[in-house]
Coordinates of C-alpha atoms in Angstrom, one line a residue:
X8 CA 159.8 296.5 20.4
X9 CA 160.8 294.8 17.0
X10 CA 158.3 291.3 17.7
X11 CA 155.5 293.7 18.7
X12 CA 156.0 296.0 15.7
X13 CA 155.9 292.9 13.3
X14 CA 152.7 291.0 14.9
X15 CA 150.5 293.9 15.5
X16 CA 149.5 294.8 12.0
X17 CA 149.0 291.7 11.3
X18 CA 146.9 290.2 14.6
X19 CA 145.0 293.6 14.1
X20 CA 144.0 292.9 10.3
X21 CA 142.8 289.5 11.8
X22 CA 141.2 290.9 14.2
X23 CA 139.0 293.7 12.4
X24 CA 138.6 290.6 9.8
X25 CA 136.8 288.4 12.3
X26 CA 135.0 291.6 13.2
X27 CA 133.7 292.2 9.7
X28 CA 132.4 288.6 9.1
X29 CA 130.4 289.5 12.4
X30 CA 128.9 292.3 10.6
X31 CA 126.0 292.8 7.8
X32 CA 124.8 296.3 6.3
X33 CA 121.9 296.2 9.2
X34 CA 124.4 296.8 11.7
X35 CA 125.1 300.3 10.4
X36 CA 121.6 300.9 9.3
X37 CA 120.1 300.0 12.4
X38 CA 121.2 303.1 14.1
X39 CA 118.4 305.1 12.0
X40 CA 116.0 303.6 13.7
X41 CA 117.2 304.0 17.6
X42 CA 119.1 307.4 16.5
X43 CA 118.9 308.4 20.4
X44 CA 120.6 305.4 21.9
X45 CA 123.6 305.4 19.2
X46 CA 124.3 308.7 19.6
X47 CA 124.8 308.6 23.3
X48 CA 127.0 305.7 23.0
X49 CA 128.7 307.4 20.4
X50 CA 129.2 310.6 22.1
X51 CA 130.2 308.8 25.4
X52 CA 132.7 307.0 23.4
X53 CA 134.6 309.7 21.3
X54 CA 134.0 312.6 23.4
X55 CA 133.3 311.9 26.9
X56 CA 136.1 308.9 27.4
X57 CA 139.3 311.0 25.7
X58 CA 138.2 314.0 28.1
X59 CA 137.9 312.0 31.3
X60 CA 141.9 310.0 29.9
X61 CA 142.9 313.4 29.9
X62 CA 141.6 314.4 33.2
X63 CA 142.8 311.3 34.7
X64 CA 146.5 311.9 33.2
X65 CA 146.4 315.6 34.5
X66 CA 145.5 314.5 38.0
X67 CA 147.9 311.8 38.5
X68 CA 150.5 314.0 36.9
X69 CA 151.5 310.9 34.6
X70 CA 154.7 311.2 32.9
X71 CA 154.2 312.2 29.1
X72 CA 154.7 308.8 27.5
X73 CA 152.4 307.4 29.7
X74 CA 149.7 310.2 29.6
X75 CA 149.8 309.8 26.0
X76 CA 149.4 306.3 26.0
X77 CA 146.2 306.5 28.1
X78 CA 145.0 308.9 25.7
X79 CA 145.8 306.5 22.9
X80 CA 143.8 303.5 24.8
X81 CA 141.0 305.9 25.3
X82 CA 140.5 306.7 21.5
X83 CA 140.8 303.5 20.8
X84 CA 137.2 301.8 20.1
X85 CA 135.4 299.2 21.2
X86 CA 136.2 295.6 20.2
X87 CA 134.7 292.5 19.9
X88 CA 135.0 291.5 23.4
X89 CA 132.5 294.1 24.2
X90 CA 129.8 293.0 22.1
X91 CA 130.4 289.4 24.0
X92 CA 130.5 290.7 27.4
X93 CA 127.3 292.9 26.3
X94 CA 125.5 289.8 25.7
X95 CA 126.6 287.8 28.8
X96 CA 125.4 291.3 30.9
X97 CA 122.0 291.0 29.0
X98 CA 122.6 294.1 26.9
X99 CA 121.7 295.4 24.1
X100 CA 123.8 293.3 21.6
X101 CA 122.5 294.8 18.5
X102 CA 123.9 298.5 19.5
X103 CA 127.0 296.9 20.6
X104 CA 127.5 295.7 17.2
X105 CA 126.6 299.1 15.8
X106 CA 128.7 301.5 18.0
X107 CA 131.7 298.8 17.9
X108 CA 131.0 298.7 13.8
X109 CA 130.8 302.5 13.1
X110 CA 133.1 303.7 15.8
X111 CA 135.9 301.4 14.4
X112 CA 135.2 302.6 11.0
X113 CA 135.6 306.1 12.0
X114 CA 138.4 305.3 14.3
X115 CA 140.9 306.1 11.1
X116 CA 139.9 309.7 11.8
X117 CA 139.3 309.9 15.4
X118 CA 141.9 308.3 16.8
X119 CA 144.7 310.0 14.9
X120 CA 143.0 313.2 15.4
X121 CA 142.8 312.7 19.4
X122 CA 146.3 311.4 19.8
X123 CA 148.2 313.7 17.9
X124 CA 146.1 316.7 19.4
X125 CA 146.5 315.2 23.0
X126 CA 150.5 314.9 22.2
X127 CA 150.7 318.0 21.3
X128 CA 148.6 319.5 24.7
X129 CA 150.8 317.3 26.7
X130 CA 154.2 318.3 25.5
X131 CA 154.9 315.7 23.0
X132 CA 156.8 316.3 20.0
X133 CA 155.4 314.3 17.4
X134 CA 157.8 313.4 14.4
X135 CA 157.2 315.4 11.8
X136 CA 157.1 312.6 9.5
X137 CA 153.6 311.6 11.1
X138 CA 150.7 313.2 10.0
X139 CA 146.7 312.6 10.6
X140 CA 146.6 311.5 6.9
X141 CA 149.2 309.2 7.1
X142 CA 148.1 307.6 10.1
X143 CA 144.5 307.7 8.6
X144 CA 145.8 305.6 5.5
X145 CA 147.7 303.2 7.3
X146 CA 145.2 302.4 9.8
X147 CA 142.4 302.1 6.8
X148 CA 144.7 299.2 5.3
X149 CA 144.4 297.0 8.7
X150 CA 141.1 297.9 9.9
X151 CA 138.9 299.7 7.3
X152 CA 139.9 297.3 4.7
X153 CA 139.8 293.7 6.6
X154 CA 136.2 295.0 8.0
X155 CA 134.7 295.2 4.7
X156 CA 136.7 291.9 3.2
X157 CA 135.0 290.4 6.1
X158 CA 131.5 291.7 5.5
X159 CA 131.9 290.9 1.8
X160 CA 133.0 287.2 2.4
X161 CA 130.0 287.1 5.0
X162 CA 127.5 288.3 2.3
X163 CA 128.5 285.2 0.2
X164 CA 128.7 282.6 2.9
X165 CA 125.9 284.0 5.3
X166 CA 124.9 280.4 6.8
X167 CA 128.5 279.1 7.0
X168 CA 130.1 282.5 8.5
X169 CA 127.1 282.6 11.2
X170 CA 127.6 279.1 12.4
X171 CA 130.9 279.7 12.9
X172 CA 130.8 283.1 14.7
X173 CA 131.7 282.1 18.1
X174 CA 134.4 280.3 16.8
X175 CA 135.6 283.3 15.1
X176 CA 135.4 285.7 18.2
X177 CA 137.5 283.1 20.5
X178 CA 140.1 283.1 17.7
X179 CA 140.1 286.9 17.9
X180 CA 140.2 287.0 21.2
X181 CA 143.5 284.6 21.2
X182 CA 145.0 287.2 18.5
X183 CA 144.5 289.8 21.0
X184 CA 146.5 287.6 23.7
X185 CA 149.2 287.1 21.3
X186 CA 150.3 290.7 20.9
X187 CA 149.9 291.4 25.0
X188 CA 152.1 288.2 25.4
X189 CA 155.1 289.4 22.5
X190 CA 154.8 293.2 24.8
X191 CA 155.2 291.0 28.4
X192 CA 158.3 288.7 26.4
X193 CA 160.1 291.9 25.1
X194 CA 159.8 293.5 28.3
X195 CA 160.0 291.4 30.7
X196 CA 162.5 293.0 32.8
X197 CA 160.6 296.6 33.1
X198 CA 157.1 295.4 32.9
X199 CA 156.2 295.2 36.5
X200 CA 157.5 298.9 36.6
X201 CA 155.6 300.3 33.7
X202 CA 152.7 298.2 35.1
X203 CA 153.0 300.0 38.6
X204 CA 153.2 303.5 37.1
X205 CA 150.5 302.9 35.2
X206 CA 147.9 300.6 36.6
X207 CA 146.5 303.3 38.7
X208 CA 145.7 305.4 36.0
X209 CA 143.7 302.8 33.7
X210 CA 141.7 301.3 37.0
X211 CA 140.3 305.1 37.4
X212 CA 139.6 305.3 33.7
X213 CA 138.0 302.4 33.3
X214 CA 135.8 302.3 36.5
X215 CA 135.2 305.8 36.2
X216 CA 134.4 305.8 32.4
X217 CA 131.8 303.1 33.0
X218 CA 130.4 304.4 35.9
X219 CA 130.0 307.8 33.7
X220 CA 128.7 306.5 30.6
X221 CA 126.3 304.0 32.8
X222 CA 124.8 307.3 34.4
X223 CA 124.3 309.3 31.2
X224 CA 122.8 306.3 29.4
X225 CA 120.5 306.1 32.2
X226 CA 119.4 309.5 32.2
X227 CA 119.2 309.6 28.1
X228 CA 118.8 305.9 26.7
X229 CA 115.6 303.9 26.0
X230 CA 116.1 301.0 29.0
X231 CA 118.6 299.0 31.2
X232 CA 120.1 296.9 28.2
X233 CA 120.9 299.8 26.5
X234 CA 122.7 301.3 29.4
X235 CA 124.7 298.1 30.0
X236 CA 125.8 298.1 26.7
X237 CA 127.3 301.7 26.3
X238 CA 128.8 301.4 30.0
X239 CA 130.5 298.3 28.8
X240 CA 131.1 299.7 25.2
X241 CA 133.1 302.9 26.9
X242 CA 135.2 300.4 29.3
X243 CA 135.9 297.3 26.8
X244 CA 138.7 298.9 24.2
X245 CA 140.2 297.8 21.2
X246 CA 143.7 297.1 23.0
X247 CA 145.5 295.5 20.0
X248 CA 144.6 298.6 17.7
X249 CA 145.5 300.9 20.3
X250 CA 149.1 298.9 20.4
X251 CA 149.5 299.4 16.7
X252 CA 148.9 303.5 16.7
X253 CA 151.3 303.4 19.6
X254 CA 154.2 301.6 17.8
X255 CA 153.1 303.3 14.4
X256 CA 154.0 306.7 15.9
X257 CA 156.4 306.3 18.9
X258 CA 159.5 304.2 19.2
X259 CA 159.3 304.2 23.3
X260 CA 157.4 300.8 24.8
X261 CA 156.2 302.9 27.6
X262 CA 153.6 304.5 25.0
X263 CA 152.3 300.9 25.1
X264 CA 152.0 300.3 28.3
X265 CA 148.6 302.1 29.8
X266 CA 147.2 299.8 26.9
X267 CA 149.1 296.9 28.5
X268 CA 147.5 297.5 32.0
X269 CA 144.0 298.2 30.5
X270 CA 144.1 295.2 28.9
X271 CA 144.3 293.2 32.2
X272 CA 142.1 295.8 34.0
X273 CA 139.3 295.7 32.0
X274 CA 138.5 292.2 31.8
X275 CA 138.4 292.4 36.0
X276 CA 136.3 295.5 36.2
X277 CA 133.8 294.3 33.2
X278 CA 132.9 291.3 34.9
X279 CA 132.5 292.8 38.4
X280 CA 130.4 295.6 36.7
X281 CA 128.6 293.0 35.3
X282 CA 128.0 290.9 38.4
X283 CA 127.0 294.3 40.0
X284 CA 124.2 295.0 37.6
X285 CA 122.9 291.8 37.8
X286 CA 122.4 291.9 41.6
X287 CA 121.2 295.3 41.5
X288 CA 118.3 294.0 38.8

């Protein structure tokens, strides 16, 4: 995992910088205008998603490393991809950006909380050198700080950054690909076996969660655009952040495999989901 361990923090910091460049203060204050829509998405992603992931892991009797890996990807916030695909689906992009922004910043607390507690529940011994505070501080350096720097830069060069945001989003997409290419290169002899083990679990998690989130949103939010947004936000996680957390806490590549499998799955299921929604509407 030497290559992955070295490049994951760098790529994640740059991805979060790109996220920050696309944000402004209004993306955080907007939640006050539509608190119900935001809370439904927030609750679905931070509470329902980890519960569903744990249920899938137990139902399929996954090995402990794969089960914890599934919890890591479930604990990760949405990424820039969810914003892009929400736009493609004619969903509420503003809500998507607000959810991504707020949940990403909260992730420095929510991710270690979910991962450490689920690991202990699943019987995985977490090193005594690892603590919630320690992980939160390390995540803050590569998540919170770059986002804030990006927002500050945008504040000083609003027009220039706005005109280049599509290029920035494409670059962050390539950084995401670089991390997962490194996983494939380092573990090329074992990757297919790992994906075979984790593929069904991540497929079930991804499809089940998008459907659950969609129907929860259908019951409680204000419209179809918000339903699409929340479903996609719960189905498109920040895989690079998940890889970073996995390398931070564990030495075994198996903990990363659900993340790699999820990254492959979520684009396919995401576009199929969008296609079905467009047809149904």
